[in-house]
PDB file of C-alpha atoms in Angstrom:
ATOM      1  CA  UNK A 378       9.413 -18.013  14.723  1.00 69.00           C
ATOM      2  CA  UNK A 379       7.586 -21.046  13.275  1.00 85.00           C
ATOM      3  CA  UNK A 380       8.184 -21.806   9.774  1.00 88.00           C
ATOM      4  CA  UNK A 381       4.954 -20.635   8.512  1.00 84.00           C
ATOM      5  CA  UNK A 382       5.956 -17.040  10.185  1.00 85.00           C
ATOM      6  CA  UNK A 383       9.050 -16.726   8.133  1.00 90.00           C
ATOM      7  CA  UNK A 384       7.392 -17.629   4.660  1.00 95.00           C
ATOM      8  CA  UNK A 385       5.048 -14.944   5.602  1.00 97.00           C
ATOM      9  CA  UNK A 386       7.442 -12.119   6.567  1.00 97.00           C
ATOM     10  CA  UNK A 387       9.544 -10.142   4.017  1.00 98.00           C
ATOM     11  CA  UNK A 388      12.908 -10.671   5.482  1.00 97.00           C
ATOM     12  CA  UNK A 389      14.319  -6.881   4.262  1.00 98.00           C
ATOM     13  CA  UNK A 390      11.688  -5.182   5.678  1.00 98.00           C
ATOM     14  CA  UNK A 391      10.664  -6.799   8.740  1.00 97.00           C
ATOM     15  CA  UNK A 392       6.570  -6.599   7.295  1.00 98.00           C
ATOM     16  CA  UNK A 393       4.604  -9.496   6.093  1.00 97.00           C
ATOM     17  CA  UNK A 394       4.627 -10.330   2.651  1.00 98.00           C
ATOM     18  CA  UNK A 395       1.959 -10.748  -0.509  1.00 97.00           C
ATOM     19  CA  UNK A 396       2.013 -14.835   0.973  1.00 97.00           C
ATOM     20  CA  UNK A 397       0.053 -13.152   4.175  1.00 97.00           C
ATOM     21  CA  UNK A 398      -2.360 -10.604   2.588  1.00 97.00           C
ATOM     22  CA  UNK A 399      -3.017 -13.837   0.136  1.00 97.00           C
ATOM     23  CA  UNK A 400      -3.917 -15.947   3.124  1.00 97.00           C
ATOM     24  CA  UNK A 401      -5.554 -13.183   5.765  1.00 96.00           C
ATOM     25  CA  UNK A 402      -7.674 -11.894   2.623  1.00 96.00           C
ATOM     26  CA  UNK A 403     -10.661 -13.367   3.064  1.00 95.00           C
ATOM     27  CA  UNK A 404     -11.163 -13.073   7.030  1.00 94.00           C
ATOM     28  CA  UNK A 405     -10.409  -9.088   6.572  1.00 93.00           C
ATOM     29  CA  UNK A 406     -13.376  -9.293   4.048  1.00 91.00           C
ATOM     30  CA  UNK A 407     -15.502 -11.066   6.403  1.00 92.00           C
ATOM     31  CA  UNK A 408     -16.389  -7.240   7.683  1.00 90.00           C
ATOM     32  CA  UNK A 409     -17.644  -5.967   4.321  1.00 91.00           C
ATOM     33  CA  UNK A 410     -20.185  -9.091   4.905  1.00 89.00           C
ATOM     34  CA  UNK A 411     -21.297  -7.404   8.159  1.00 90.00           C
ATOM     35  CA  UNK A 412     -21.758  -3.774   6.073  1.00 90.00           C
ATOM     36  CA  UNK A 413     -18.022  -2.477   7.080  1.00 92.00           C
ATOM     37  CA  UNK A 414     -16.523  -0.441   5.001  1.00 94.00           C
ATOM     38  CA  UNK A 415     -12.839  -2.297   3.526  1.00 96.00           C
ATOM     39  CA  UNK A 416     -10.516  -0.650   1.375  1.00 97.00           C
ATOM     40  CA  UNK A 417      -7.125  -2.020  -0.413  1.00 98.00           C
ATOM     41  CA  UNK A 418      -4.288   0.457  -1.833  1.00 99.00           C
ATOM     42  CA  UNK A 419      -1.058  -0.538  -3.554  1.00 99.00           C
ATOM     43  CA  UNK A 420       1.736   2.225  -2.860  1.00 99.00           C
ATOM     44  CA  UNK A 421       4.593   1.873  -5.469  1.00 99.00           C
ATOM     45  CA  UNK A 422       7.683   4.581  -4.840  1.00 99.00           C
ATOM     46  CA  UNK A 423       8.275   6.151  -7.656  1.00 98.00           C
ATOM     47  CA  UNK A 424      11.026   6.046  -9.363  1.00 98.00           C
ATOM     48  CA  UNK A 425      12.711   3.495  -7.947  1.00 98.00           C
ATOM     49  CA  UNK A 426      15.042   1.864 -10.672  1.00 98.00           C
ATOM     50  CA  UNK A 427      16.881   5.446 -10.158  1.00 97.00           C
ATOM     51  CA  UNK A 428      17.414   5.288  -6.598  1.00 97.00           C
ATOM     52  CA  UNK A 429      19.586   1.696  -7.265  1.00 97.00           C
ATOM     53  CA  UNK A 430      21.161   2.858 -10.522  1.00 97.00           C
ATOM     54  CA  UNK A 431      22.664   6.067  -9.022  1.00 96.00           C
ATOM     55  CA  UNK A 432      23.040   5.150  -5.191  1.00 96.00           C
ATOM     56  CA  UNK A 433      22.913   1.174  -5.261  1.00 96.00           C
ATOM     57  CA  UNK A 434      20.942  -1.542  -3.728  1.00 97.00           C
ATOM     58  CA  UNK A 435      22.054  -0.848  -0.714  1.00 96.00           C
ATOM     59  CA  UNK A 436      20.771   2.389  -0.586  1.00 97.00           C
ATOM     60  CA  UNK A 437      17.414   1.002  -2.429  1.00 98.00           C
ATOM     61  CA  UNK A 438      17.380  -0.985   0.237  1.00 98.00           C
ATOM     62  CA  UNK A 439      17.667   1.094   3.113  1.00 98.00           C
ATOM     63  CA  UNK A 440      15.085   3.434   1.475  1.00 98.00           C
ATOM     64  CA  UNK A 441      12.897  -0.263   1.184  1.00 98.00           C
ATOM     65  CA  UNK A 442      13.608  -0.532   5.169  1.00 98.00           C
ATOM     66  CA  UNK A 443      12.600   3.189   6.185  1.00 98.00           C
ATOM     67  CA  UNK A 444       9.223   3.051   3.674  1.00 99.00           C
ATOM     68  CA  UNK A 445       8.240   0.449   5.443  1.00 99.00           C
ATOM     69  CA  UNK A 446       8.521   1.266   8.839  1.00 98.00           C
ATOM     70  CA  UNK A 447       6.899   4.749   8.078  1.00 98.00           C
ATOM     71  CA  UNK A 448       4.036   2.751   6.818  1.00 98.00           C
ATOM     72  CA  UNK A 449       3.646   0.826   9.756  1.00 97.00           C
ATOM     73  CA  UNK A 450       3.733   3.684  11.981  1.00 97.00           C
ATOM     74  CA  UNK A 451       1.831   5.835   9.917  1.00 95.00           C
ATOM     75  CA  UNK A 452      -1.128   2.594   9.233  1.00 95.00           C
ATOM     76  CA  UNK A 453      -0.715   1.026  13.176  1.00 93.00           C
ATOM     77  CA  UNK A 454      -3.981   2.232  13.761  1.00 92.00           C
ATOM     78  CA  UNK A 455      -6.050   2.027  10.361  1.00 94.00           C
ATOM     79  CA  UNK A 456      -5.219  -0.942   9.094  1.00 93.00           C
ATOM     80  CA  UNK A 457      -2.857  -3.374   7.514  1.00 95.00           C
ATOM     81  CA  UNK A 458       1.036  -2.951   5.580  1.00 98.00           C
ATOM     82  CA  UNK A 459       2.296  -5.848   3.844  1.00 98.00           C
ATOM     83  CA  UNK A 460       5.400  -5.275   1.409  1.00 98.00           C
ATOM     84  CA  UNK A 461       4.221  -6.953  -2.063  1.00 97.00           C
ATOM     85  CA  UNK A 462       7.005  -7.008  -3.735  1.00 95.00           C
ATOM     86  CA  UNK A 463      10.152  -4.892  -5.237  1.00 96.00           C
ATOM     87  CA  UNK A 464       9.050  -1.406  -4.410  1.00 98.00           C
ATOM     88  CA  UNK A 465       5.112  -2.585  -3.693  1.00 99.00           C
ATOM     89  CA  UNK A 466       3.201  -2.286  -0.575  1.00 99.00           C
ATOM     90  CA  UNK A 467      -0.118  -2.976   0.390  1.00 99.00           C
ATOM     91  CA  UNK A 468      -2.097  -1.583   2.115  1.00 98.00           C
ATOM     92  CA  UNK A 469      -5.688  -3.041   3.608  1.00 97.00           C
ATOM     93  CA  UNK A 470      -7.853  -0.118   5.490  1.00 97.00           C
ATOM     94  CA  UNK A 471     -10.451  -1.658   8.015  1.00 94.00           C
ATOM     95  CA  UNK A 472     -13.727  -0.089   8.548  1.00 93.00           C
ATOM     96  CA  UNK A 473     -12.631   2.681   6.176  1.00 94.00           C
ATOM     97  CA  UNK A 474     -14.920   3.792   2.972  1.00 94.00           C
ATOM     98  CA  UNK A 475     -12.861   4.972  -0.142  1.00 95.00           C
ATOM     99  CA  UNK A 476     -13.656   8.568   0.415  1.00 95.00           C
ATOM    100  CA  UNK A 477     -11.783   7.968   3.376  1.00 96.00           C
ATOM    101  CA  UNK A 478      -8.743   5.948   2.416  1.00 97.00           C
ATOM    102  CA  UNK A 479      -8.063   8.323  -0.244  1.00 97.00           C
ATOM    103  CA  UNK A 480      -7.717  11.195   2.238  1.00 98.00           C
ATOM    104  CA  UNK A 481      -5.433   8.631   4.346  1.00 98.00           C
ATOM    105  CA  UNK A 482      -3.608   7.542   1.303  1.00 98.00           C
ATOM    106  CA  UNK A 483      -2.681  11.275   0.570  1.00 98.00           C
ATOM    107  CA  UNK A 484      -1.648  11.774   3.745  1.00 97.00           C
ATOM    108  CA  UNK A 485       0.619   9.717   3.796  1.00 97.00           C
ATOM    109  CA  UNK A 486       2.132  10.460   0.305  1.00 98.00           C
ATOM    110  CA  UNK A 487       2.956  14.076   1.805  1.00 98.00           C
ATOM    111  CA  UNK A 488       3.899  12.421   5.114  1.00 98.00           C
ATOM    112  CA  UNK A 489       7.059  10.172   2.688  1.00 98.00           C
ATOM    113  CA  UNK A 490       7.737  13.024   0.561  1.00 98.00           C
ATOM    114  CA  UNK A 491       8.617  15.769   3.676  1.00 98.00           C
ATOM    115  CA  UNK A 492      11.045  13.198   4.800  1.00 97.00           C
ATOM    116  CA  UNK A 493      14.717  12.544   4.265  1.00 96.00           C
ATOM    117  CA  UNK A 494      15.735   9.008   4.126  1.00 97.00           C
ATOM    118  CA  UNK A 495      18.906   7.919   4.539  1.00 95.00           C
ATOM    119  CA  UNK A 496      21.201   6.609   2.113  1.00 95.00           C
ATOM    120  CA  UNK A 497      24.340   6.120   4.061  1.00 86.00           C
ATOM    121  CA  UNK A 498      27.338   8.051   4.263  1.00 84.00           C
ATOM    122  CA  UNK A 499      25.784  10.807   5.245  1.00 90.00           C
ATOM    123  CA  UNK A 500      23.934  10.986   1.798  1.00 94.00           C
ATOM    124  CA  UNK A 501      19.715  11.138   2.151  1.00 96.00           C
ATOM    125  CA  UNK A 502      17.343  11.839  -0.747  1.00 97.00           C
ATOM    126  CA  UNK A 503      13.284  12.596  -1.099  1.00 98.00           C
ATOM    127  CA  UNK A 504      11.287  10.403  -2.556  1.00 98.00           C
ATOM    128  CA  UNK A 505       7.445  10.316  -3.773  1.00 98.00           C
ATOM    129  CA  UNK A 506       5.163   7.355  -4.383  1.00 99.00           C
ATOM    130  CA  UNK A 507       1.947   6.701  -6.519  1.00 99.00           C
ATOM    131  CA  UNK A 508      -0.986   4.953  -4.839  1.00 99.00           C
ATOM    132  CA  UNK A 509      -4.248   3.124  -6.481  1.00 99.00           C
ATOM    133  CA  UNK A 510      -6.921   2.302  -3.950  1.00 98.00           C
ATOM    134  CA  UNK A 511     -10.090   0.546  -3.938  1.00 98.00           C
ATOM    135  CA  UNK A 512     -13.007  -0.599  -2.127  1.00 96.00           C
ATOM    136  CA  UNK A 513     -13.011  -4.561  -1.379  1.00 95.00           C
ATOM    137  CA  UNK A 514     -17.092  -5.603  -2.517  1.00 92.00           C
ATOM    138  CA  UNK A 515     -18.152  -8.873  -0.431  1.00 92.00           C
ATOM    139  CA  UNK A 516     -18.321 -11.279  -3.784  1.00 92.00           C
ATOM    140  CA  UNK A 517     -14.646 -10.054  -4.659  1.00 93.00           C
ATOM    141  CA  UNK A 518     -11.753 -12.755  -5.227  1.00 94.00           C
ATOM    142  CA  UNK A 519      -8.048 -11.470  -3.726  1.00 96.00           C
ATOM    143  CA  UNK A 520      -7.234 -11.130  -7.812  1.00 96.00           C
ATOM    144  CA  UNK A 521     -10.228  -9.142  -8.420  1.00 96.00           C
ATOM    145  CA  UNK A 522      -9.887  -6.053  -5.463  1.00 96.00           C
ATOM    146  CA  UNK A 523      -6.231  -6.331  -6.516  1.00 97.00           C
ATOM    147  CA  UNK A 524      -6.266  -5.869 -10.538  1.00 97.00           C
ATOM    148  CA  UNK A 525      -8.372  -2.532  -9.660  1.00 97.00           C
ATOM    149  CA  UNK A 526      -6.147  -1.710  -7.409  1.00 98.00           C
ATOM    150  CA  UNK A 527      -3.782  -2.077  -9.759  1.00 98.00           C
ATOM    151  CA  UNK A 528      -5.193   0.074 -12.105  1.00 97.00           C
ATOM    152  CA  UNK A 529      -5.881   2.383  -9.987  1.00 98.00           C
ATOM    153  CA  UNK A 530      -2.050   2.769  -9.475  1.00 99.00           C
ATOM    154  CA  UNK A 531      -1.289   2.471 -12.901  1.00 98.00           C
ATOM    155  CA  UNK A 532      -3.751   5.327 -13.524  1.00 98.00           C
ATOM    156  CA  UNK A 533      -2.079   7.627 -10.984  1.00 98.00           C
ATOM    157  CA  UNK A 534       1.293   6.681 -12.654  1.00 98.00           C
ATOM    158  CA  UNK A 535       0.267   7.848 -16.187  1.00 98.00           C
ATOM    159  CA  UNK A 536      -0.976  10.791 -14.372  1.00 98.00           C
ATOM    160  CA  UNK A 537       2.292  11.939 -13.146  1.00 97.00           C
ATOM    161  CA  UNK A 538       2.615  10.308 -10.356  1.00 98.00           C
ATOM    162  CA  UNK A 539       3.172  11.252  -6.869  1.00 98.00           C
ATOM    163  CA  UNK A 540      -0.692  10.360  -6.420  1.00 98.00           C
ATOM    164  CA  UNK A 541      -3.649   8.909  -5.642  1.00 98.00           C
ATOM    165  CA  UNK A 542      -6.083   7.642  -8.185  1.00 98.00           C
ATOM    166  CA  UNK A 543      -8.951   5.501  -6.974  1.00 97.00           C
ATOM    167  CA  UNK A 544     -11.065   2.596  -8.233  1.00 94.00           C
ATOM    168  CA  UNK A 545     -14.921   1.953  -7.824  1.00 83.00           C
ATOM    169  CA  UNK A 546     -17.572   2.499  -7.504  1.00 71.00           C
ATOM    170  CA  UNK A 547     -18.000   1.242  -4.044  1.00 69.00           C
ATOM    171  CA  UNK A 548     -21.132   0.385  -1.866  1.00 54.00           C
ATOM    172  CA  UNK A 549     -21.358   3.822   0.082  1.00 52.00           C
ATOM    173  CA  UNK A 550     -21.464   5.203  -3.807  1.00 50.00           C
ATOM    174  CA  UNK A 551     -23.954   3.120  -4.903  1.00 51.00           C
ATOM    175  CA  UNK A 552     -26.213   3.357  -1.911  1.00 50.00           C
ATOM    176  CA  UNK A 553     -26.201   6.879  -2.524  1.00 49.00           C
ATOM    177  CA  UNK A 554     -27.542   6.954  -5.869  1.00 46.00           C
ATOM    178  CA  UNK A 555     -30.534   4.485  -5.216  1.00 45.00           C
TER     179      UNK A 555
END
């Protein structure tokens, strides 16, 4: 791997990193120029702080390792995973309308939360995870689609997490009431 590769990739979790999304950004929203539909999600697991204080970080990070690669799986198809930071992923949907990636989105919050990760010795625990989604508009900056993103997770936390709240209104929405 080239050295831009590596400052792209999160070296725990094998996924590209915050750097990438930062960089990729605005050829993804290229599409919503062309009318596609493009919608971003942050996915925090819940909780987190716990899983280190009463297991470790090594089991934090072996929970870090198995999110991740269930979100790939899971998104291989749909879109984009990048691992933003701490317990943070991204998500970017192509060609998907918020309607839509909020469906996905809870999906794959029951999809984490039926499985058993493993801790180590034998040990395995169930976690949940909060998402906020949004659609990307064509005159939004990276910092924009992400702060309502970002409240949109910050809303499902206050909620009670294990959740998806969601952040628009979008184009589909608007083109609806017109």
């Amino acid at each position: 791997l080239g050295l831009e590769a590596v400052a792209d990739m999160d070296p725990l979790t094998g996924l590209n990193n915050r750097r990438f999304l930062y960089k990729e950004f605005p050829a993804l929203q290229r599409q919503t120029e062309l009318g596609q539909s493009l919608s971003m999600a942050l996915l925090d697991i819940d909780y987190f702080k716990s899983i280190n204080d009463l297991h470790g970080h090594l089991a934090g990070d072996a929970v870090l390792r198995q999110v991740a690669s269930e979100l790939s799986r899971a998104m291989a198809d749909l879109g984009h995973v990048v691992r933003f930071g701490g317990e943070e992923f991204a998500i970017v949907l192509t060609s998907c309308p918020l309607p839509e990636a909020k469906e996905v989105c809870s999906a794959l919050l029951s999809h984490l939360a039926s499985i058993s990760f493993s801790i180590g010795r034998k040990q395995s625990i169930h976690i949940t995870a909060s998402i906020g989604a949004t659609c990307v508009w064509p005159t939004d900056s990276f910092e924009s689609a992400l702060s309502r993103a970002d409240a949109a997770l910050y809303a499902a936390k206050r909620a009670g997490r294990d959740r998806v709240s969601t952040q628009g209104p979008c184009m589909e929405q608007l083109a609806h009431r017109q």
